[in-house]
Coordinates of C-alpha atoms in Angstrom, one line a residue:
X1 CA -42.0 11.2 78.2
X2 CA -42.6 7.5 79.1
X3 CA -45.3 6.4 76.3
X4 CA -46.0 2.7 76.4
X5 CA -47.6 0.7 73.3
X6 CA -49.3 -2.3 74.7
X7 CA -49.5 -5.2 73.0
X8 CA -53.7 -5.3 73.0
X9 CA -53.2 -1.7 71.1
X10 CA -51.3 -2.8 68.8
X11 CA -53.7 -6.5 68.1
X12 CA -56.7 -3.9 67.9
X13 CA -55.4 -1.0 66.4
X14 CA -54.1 -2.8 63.1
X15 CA -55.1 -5.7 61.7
X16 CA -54.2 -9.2 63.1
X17 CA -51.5 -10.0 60.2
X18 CA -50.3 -6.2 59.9
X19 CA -46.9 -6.5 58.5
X20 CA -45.8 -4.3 61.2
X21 CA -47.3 -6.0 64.0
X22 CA -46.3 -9.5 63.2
X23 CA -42.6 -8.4 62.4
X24 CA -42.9 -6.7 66.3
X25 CA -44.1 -9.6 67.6
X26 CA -41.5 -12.1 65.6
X27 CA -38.9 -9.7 67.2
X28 CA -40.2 -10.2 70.7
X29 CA -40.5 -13.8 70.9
X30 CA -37.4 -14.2 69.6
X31 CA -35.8 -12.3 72.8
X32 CA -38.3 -14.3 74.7
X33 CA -36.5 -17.7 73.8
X34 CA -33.3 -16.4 73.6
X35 CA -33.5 -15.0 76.9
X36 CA -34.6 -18.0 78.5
X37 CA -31.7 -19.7 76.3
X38 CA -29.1 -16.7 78.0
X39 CA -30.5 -17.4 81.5
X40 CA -29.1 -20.9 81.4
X41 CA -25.9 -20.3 80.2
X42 CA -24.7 -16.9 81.8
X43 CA -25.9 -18.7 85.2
X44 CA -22.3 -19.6 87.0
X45 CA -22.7 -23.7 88.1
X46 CA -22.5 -22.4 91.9
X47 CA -23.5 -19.0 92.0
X48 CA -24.4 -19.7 95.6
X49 CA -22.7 -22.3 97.0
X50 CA -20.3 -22.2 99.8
X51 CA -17.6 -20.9 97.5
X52 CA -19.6 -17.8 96.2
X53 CA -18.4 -14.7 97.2
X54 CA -20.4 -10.9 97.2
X55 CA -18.4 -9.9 94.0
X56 CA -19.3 -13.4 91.9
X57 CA -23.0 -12.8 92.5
X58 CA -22.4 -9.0 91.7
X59 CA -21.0 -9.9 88.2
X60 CA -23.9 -12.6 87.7
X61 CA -26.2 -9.8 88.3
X62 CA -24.7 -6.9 86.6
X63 CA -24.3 -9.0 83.3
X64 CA -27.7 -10.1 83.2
X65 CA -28.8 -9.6 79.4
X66 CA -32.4 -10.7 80.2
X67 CA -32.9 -8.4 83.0
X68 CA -30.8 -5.5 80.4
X69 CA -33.3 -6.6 77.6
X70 CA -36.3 -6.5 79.8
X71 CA -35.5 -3.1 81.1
X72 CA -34.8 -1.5 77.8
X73 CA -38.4 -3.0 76.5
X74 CA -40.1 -2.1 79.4
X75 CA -38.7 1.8 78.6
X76 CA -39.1 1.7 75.0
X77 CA -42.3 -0.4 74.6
X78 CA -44.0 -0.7 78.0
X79 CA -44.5 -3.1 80.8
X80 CA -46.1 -6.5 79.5
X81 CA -43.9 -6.6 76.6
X82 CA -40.6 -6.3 79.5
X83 CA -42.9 -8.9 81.9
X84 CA -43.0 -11.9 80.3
X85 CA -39.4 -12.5 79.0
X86 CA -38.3 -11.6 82.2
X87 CA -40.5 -14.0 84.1
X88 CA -40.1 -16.7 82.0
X89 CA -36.5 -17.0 82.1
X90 CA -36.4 -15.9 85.9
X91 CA -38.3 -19.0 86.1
X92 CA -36.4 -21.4 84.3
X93 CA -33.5 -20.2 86.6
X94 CA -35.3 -21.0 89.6
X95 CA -36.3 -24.3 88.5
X96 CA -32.7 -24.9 87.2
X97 CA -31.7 -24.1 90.5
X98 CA -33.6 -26.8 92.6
X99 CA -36.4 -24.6 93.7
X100 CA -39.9 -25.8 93.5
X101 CA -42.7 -24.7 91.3
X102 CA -44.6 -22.3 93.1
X103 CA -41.1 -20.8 94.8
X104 CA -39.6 -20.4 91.2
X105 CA -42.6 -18.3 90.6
X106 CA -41.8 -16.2 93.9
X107 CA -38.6 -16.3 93.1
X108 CA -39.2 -15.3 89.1
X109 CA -41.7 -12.4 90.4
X110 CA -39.0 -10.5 92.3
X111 CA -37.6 -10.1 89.4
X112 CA -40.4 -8.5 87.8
X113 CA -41.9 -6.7 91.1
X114 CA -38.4 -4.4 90.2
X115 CA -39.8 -3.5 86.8
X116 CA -43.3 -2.9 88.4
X117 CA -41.3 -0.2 90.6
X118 CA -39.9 1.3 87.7
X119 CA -43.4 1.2 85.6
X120 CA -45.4 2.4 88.2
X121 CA -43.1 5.6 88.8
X122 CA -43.0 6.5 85.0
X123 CA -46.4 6.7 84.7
X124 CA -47.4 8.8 87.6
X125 CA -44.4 11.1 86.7
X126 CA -44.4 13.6 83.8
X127 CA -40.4 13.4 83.1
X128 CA -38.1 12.2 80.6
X129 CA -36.3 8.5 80.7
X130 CA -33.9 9.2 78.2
X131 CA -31.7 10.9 80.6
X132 CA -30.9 13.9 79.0
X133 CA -31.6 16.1 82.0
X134 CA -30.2 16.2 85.7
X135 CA -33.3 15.6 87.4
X136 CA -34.4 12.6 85.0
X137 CA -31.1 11.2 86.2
X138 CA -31.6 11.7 89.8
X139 CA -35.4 10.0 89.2
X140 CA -34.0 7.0 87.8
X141 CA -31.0 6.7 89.9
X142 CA -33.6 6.4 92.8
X143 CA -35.9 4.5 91.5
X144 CA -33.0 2.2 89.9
X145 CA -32.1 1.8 94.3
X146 CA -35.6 1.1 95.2
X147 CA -36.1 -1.4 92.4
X148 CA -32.7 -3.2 92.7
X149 CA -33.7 -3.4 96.8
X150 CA -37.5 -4.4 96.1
X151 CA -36.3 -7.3 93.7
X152 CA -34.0 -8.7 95.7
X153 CA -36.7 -9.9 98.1
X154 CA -36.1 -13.0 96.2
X155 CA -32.6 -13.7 97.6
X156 CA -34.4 -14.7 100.7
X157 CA -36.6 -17.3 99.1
X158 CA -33.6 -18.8 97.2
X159 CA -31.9 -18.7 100.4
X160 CA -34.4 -20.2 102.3
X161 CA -35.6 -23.1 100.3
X162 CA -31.5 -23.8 99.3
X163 CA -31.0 -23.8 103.5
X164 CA -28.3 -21.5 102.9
X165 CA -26.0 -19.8 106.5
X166 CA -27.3 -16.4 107.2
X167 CA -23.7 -15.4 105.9
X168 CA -24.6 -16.9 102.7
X169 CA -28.0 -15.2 102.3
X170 CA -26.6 -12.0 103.3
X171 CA -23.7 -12.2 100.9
X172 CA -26.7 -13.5 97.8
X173 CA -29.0 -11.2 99.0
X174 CA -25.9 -7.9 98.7
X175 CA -24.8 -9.0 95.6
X176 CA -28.2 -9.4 94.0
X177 CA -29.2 -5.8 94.8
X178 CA -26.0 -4.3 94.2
X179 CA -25.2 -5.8 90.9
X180 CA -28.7 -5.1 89.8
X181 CA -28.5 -1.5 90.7
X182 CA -25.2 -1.2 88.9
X183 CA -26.3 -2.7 85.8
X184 CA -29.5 -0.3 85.7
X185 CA -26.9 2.6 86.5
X186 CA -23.9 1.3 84.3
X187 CA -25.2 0.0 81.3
X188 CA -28.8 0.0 81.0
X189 CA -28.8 4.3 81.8
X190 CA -26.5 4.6 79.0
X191 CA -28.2 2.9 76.5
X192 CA -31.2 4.8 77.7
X193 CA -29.2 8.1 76.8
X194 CA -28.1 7.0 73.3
X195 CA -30.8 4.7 72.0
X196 CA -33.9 6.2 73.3
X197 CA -34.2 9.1 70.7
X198 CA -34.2 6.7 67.7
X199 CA -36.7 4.3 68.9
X200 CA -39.0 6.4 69.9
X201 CA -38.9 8.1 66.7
X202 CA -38.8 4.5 64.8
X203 CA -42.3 4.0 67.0
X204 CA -44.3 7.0 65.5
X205 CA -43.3 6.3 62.4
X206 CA -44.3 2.4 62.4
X207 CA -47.6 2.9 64.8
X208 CA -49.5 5.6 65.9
X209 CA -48.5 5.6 69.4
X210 CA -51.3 6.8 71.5
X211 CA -51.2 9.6 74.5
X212 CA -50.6 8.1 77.8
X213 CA -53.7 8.3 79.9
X214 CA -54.2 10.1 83.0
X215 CA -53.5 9.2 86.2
X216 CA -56.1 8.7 88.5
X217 CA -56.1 8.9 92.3
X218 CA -57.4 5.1 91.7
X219 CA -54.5 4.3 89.8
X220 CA -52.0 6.1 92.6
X221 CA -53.8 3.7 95.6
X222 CA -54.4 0.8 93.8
X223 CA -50.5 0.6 93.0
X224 CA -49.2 1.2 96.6
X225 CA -51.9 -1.8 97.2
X226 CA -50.5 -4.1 95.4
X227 CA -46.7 -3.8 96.1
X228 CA -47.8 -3.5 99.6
X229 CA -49.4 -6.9 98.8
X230 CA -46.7 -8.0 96.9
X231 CA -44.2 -7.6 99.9
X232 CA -46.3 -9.0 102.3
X233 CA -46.4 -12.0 100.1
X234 CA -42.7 -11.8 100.2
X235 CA -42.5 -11.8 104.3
X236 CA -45.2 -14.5 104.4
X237 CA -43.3 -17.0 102.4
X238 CA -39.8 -15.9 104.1
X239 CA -41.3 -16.9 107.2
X240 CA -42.9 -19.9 106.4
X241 CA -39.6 -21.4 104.6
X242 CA -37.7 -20.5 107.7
X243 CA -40.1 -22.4 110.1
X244 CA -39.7 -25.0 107.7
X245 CA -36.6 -25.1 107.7
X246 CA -36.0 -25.2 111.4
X247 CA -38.5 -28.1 111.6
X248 CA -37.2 -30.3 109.2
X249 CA -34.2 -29.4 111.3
X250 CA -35.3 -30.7 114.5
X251 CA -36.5 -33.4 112.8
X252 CA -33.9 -34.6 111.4
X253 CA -31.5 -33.9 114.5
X254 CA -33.3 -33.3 117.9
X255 CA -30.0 -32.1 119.5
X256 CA -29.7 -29.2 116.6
X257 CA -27.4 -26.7 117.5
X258 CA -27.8 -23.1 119.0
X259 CA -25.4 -22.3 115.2
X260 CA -28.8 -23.2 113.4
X261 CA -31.1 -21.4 115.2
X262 CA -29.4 -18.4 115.5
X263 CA -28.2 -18.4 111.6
X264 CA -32.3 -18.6 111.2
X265 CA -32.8 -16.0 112.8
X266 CA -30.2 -13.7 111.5
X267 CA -32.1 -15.2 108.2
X268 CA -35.0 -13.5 109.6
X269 CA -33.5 -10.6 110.6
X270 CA -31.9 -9.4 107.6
X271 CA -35.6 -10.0 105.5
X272 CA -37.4 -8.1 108.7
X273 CA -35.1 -4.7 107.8
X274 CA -34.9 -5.4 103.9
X275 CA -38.7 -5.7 103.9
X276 CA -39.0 -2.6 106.3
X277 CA -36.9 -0.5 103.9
X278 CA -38.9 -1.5 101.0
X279 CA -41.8 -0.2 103.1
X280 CA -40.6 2.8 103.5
X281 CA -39.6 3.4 100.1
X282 CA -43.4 2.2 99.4
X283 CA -44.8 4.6 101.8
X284 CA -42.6 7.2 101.0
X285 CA -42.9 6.8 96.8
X286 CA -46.9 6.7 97.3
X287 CA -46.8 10.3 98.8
X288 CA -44.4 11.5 96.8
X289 CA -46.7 9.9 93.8
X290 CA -50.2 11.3 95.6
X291 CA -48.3 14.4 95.7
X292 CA -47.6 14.3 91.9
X293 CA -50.6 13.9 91.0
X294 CA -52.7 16.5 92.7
X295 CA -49.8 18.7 91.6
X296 CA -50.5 17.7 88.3
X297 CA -54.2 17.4 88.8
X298 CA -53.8 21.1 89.9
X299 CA -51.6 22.2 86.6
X300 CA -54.6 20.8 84.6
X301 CA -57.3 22.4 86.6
X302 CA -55.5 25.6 86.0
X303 CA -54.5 25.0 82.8
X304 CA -57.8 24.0 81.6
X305 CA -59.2 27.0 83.6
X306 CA -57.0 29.7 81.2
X307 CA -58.3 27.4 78.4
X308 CA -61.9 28.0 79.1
X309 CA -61.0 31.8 80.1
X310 CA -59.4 32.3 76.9
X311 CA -62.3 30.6 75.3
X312 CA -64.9 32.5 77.2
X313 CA -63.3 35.5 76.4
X314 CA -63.1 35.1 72.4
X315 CA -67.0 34.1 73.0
X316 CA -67.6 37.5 74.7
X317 CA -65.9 39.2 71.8
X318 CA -67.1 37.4 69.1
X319 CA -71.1 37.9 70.8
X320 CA -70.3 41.4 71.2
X321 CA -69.1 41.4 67.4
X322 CA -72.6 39.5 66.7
X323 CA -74.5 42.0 68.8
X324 CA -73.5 45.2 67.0
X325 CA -73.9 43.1 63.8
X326 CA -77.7 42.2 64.6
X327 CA -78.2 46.1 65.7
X328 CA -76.8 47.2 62.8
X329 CA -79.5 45.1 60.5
X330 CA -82.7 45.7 62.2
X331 CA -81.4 49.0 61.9
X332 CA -80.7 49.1 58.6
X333 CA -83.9 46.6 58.3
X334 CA -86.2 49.2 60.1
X335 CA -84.7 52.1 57.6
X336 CA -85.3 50.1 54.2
X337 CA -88.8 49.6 55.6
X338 CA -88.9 54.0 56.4
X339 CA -87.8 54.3 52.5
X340 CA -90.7 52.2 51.8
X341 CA -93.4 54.0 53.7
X342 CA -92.1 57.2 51.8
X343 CA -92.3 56.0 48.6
X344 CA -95.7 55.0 49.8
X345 CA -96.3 58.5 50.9
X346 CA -95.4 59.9 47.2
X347 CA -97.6 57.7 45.6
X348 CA -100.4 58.2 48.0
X349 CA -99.7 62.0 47.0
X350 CA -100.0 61.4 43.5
X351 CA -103.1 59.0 43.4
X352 CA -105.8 61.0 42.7
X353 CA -108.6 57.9 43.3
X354 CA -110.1 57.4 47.4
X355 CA -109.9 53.6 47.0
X356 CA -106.5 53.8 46.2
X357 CA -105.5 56.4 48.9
X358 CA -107.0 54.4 51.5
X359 CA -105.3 51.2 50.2
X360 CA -101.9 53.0 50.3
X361 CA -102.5 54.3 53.8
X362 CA -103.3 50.7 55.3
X363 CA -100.5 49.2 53.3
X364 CA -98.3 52.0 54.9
X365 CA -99.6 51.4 58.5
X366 CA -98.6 47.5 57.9
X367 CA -95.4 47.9 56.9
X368 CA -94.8 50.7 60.0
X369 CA -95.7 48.0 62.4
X370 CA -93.2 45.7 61.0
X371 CA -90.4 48.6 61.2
X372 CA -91.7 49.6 64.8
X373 CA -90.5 45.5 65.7
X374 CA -87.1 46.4 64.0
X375 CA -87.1 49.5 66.1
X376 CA -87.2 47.8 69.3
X377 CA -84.8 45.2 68.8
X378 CA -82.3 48.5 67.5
X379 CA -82.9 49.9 70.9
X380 CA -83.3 46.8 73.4
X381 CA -80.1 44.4 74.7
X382 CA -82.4 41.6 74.2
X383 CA -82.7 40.0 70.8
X384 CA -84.4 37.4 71.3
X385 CA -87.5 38.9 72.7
X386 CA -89.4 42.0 72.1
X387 CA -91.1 43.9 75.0
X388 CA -95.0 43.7 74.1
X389 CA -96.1 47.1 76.2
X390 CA -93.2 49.1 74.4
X391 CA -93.8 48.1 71.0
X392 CA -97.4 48.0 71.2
X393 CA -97.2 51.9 72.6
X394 CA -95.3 52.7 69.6
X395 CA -97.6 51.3 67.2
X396 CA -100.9 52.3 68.7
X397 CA -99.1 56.0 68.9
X398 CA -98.3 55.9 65.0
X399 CA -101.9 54.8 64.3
X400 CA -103.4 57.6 67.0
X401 CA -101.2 60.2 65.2
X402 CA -102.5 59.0 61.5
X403 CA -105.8 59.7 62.0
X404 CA -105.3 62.5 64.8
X405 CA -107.3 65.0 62.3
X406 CA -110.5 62.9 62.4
X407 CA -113.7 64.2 64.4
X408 CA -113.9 61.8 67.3
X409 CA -111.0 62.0 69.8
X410 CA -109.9 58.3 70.9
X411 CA -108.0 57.2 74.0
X412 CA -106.2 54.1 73.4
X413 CA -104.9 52.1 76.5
X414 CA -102.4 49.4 76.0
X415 CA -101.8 47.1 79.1
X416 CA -99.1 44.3 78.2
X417 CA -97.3 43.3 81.3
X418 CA -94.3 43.0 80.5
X419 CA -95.1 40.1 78.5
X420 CA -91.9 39.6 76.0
X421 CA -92.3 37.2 72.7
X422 CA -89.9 36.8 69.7
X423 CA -89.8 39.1 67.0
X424 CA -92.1 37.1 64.6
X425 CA -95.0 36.7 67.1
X426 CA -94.4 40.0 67.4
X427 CA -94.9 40.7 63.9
X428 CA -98.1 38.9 63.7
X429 CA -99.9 40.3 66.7
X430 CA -98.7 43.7 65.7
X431 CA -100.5 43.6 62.3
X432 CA -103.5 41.7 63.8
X433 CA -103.4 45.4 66.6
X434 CA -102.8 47.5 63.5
X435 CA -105.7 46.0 61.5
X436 CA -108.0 46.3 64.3
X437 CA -106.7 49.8 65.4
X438 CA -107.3 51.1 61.8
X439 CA -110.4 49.3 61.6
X440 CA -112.1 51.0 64.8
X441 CA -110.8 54.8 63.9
X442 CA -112.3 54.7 60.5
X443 CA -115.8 53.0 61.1
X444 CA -116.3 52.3 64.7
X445 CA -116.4 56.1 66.0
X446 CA -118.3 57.7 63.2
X447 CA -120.9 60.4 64.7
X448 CA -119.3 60.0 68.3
X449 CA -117.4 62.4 70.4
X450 CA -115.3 60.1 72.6
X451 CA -113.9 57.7 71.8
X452 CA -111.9 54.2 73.8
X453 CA -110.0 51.4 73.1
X454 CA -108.3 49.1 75.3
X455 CA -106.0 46.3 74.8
X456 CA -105.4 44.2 77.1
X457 CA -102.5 41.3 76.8
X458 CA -101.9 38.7 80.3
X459 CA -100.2 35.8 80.5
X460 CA -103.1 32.9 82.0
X461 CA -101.9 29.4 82.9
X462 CA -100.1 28.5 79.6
X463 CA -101.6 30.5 77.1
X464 CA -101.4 34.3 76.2
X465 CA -105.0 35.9 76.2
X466 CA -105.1 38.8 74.2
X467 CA -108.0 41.5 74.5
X468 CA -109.0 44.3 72.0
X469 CA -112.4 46.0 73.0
X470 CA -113.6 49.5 71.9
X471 CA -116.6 51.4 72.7
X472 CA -117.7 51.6 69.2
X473 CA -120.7 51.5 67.1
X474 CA -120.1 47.5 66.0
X475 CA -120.1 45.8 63.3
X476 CA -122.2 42.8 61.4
X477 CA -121.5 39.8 62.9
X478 CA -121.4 37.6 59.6
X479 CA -118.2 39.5 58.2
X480 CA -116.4 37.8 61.0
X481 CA -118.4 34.7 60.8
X482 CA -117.6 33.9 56.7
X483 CA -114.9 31.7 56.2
X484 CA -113.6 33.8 53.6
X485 CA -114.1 37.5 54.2
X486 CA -114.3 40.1 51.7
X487 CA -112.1 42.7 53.4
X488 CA -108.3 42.1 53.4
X489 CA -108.2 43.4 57.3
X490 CA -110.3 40.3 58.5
X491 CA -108.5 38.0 56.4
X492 CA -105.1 39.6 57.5
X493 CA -106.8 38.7 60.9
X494 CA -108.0 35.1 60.1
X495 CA -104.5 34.3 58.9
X496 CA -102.5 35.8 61.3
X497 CA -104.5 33.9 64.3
X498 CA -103.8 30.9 62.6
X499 CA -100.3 31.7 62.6
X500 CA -100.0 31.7 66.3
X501 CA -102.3 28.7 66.5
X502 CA -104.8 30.8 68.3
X503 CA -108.6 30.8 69.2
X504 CA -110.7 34.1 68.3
X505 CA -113.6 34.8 69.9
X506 CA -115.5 37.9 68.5
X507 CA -118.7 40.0 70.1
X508 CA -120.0 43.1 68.8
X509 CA -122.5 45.4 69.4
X510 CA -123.2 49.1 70.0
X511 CA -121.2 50.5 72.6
X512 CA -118.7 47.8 73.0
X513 CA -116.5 45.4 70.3
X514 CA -114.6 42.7 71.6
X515 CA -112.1 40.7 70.0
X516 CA -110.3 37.8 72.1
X517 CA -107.3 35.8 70.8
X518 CA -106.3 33.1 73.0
X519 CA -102.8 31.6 72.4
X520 CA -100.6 28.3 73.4
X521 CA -97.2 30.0 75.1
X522 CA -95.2 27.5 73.4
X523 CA -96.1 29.1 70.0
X524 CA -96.2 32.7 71.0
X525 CA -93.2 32.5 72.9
X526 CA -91.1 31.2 70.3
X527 CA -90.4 27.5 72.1
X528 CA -90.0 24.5 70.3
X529 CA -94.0 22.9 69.0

């Protein structure tokens, strides 16, 4: 494929006095001069004078080593470092020839509005330019016709400002697009063929050529623009020099002849269907290049589609890999934690002291609550959050069941809401239920038949209010009150509220205990502080 290295890459990729770069750009100025040198010498002393046949101007064209040179750089290296040699010494040919300035630049830009065809179809085209395939042949063969036709737009400004016969500009303007399509055909396809392998390989190993970008539907419309406004340029000027031409005429002789006037406009003529083709082949290449694209734009769209497929589906596996991975470790998790609550149950067997009994049965009841979050996440699809009402039914059922043999029979109702937090807020409220759970079975209820506990949890504006309230005999307000209370439970409770960056407001007295936690969402639900 057609990858360019511009010379602005090159001046800001390496440094300014790279050996590289400097023996690149030795190399190029060289041909610069010594094409403008070859210009003047290969050009015949009347190439179009009255003597001038089709087949000299065919041979001035077909051995043009500046217009060879230009087209093999242009290939190999891209289009500015083929633009200005070519220009230059078009130039020097056109003022070498008689023509003024600003028509030696016309003149010298037909030259270079060919190599703007060929540039401008290489880089909306993924296809190779070395030739080694049938349909990179039959690309370059058509765009070789296209750009041989489109240069020779000039013929008819050298033809016009020389005030050459329209037999004379028909026969310049025939030769100039034939010879230059032969030599494009002839020589300059071969040495495509042969040479194009090595020097692209000599490129990657000197520089580090760089991906050619992709085309944009701007690129494709701003090109057709500009040769559009290129040829229009060229009909402009062909028009103007023949009105000049036929009023210096009259000037000059008042009694011109019909010959002249209708040799102008033969002159006319021949630029009126040479420009039309070119139109054409304008109007035609630009669809064929919009086509291209979207083709290609398609290609990528699908091709980056079965990327992100592919890349969604290794995702899915790899998530479904992780999700079996995570429910195998709470798992695992929630069993280590059941060995420890046995080996709690043996020692609690074995201890023969109440204190030490009762501090093994809380210690137990903690680390179930813990195991009861493990639980959940084993049994939910949803890591990431923990159901509130099903764990909290869990835990408040493990404590019922613990102390099921006791006197007073307790109802415990657990409203949550579906409220879901992550798993460890859900740690932290559980053991702040748990120690008020154990709490109110062992001394709220003593000497009672019945007796209730409800916790309640809603989601308020953006804060999580949690409720605990039993119908119990109370408690002495100063043990909540202390800033450092003698029972582990309340300071397990003090702690843990300070964990979820909570407010706790407590009110006890007979018949009803209340113990309100009210909580910022952004720390319960596990969002960044």
């Amino acid at each position: 494929m057609w990858k360019p290295v511009e010379l602005s890459y090159l001046v800001y990729r390496y440094k300014p006095f790279n050996p590289r770069v400097i023996l690149t750009i030795m190399i190029w100025i060289t041909l610069i001069f010594g094409g403008m040198w070859l210009s003047v010498n290969n050009l015949p002393d009347n190439w179009v004078g009255a003597g001038a046949d089709r087949t000299e101007i065919m041979e001035m064209f077909l051995i043009n080593p500046v217009f060879l040179i230009s087209m093999l750089l242009l290939f190999w290296v891209g289009f500015e470092w083929a633009f200005i040699p070519l220009f230059l010494s078009m130039f020097v040919i056109g003022l070498y020839s008689s023509l003024e300035p600003q028509w030696a630049i016309l003149f010298s830009l037909s030259f270079v509005f060919g190599l703007g065809i060929y540039s401008i179809v290489y880089n909306c085209i993924t296809i190779r330019y070395d030739l080694r395939s049938l349909s990179s042949i039959a690309v370059f063969v058509v765009t070789s016709f296209i750009a041989a036709t489109a240069s020779s737009l000039g013929a008819f400004i050298y033809s016009l400002s020389h005030e050459l016969s329209a037999n004379q500009t028909a026969t310049l303007w025939n030769g100039w697009w034939t010879g230059a399509f032969l030599q494009a055909v002839v020589i300059a396809g071969p040495l495509l063929f042969v040479g194009s392998s090595t020097i692209e390989k000599l490129k990657n190993k000197l520089f580090e050529v760089p991906e050619r970008p992709e085309v944009s539907i701007r690129w494709v419309y701003t090109a057709v623009i500009v040769v559009t406004a290129v040829i229009c340029i060229f009909i402009f000027s062909g028009d103007y020099l023949g009105k000049e031409q036929v009023a210096e005429q009259l000037i000059k002789n008042p009694m011109v002849s019909g010959d002249l006037i209708l040799s102008s406009l033969e002159s006319f003529e021949i630029i009126t269907y040479v420009s039309i083709w070119v139109i054409l082949c304008v109007g035609i290449g630009g669809i064929f290049l919009i086509g291209t694209w979207n083709k290609q734009l398609k290609e990528n769209v699908e091709e980056r589609t079965r990327s992100l497929k592919d890349a969604e589906e290794k995702i899915m596996a790899s998530l479904e890999e992780k999700e079996v991975l995570l429910k195998e470790i709470h798992h695992r998790v929630k069993n280590n934690l059941a060995v420890v609550t046995a080996l709690l149950d043996l020692q609690y067997m074995r201890a023969e002291e109440d204190k030490i009994r009762h501090i093994l049965s809380d210690s137990k009841s903690r680390i179930k609550s813990m195991a009861f979050v493990h639980e959940t996440l084993y049994q939910t699809e949803d890591f990431s959050k923990i159901d509130l009402q099903s764990y909290l039914d869990r835990l408040t059922e493990s404590v019922t069941t613990t102390f099921m043999g006791s006197r007073t029979a307790v109802d415990v109702n657990v409203l949550a809401n579906d409220n879901s937090i992550e798993m460890n807020k859900a740690i932290s409220i559980g053991l702040i239920v748990n120690e008020l759970l154990v709490n109110s079975f062992k001394h709220a209820f003593d000497d009672m038949d019945q007796g209730l506990v409800v916790l309640q949890i809603n989601q308020v504006s953006e804060h999580l209010e949690i409720s605990y309230a039993d119908n119990g005999s109370g408690f002495d307000m100063e043990v909540v009150q202390v800033e450092k209370p003698k029972s582990l439970g309340m300071t397990l409770i003090k702690t843990l509220t300070k964990q979820l960056n909570a407010e706790l407001k407590v009110t006890s007295r007979p018949g009803k205990t209340v113990f309100k936690f009210h909580a910022p969402l952004e720390n319960v639900m596990g969002e960044e502080e």
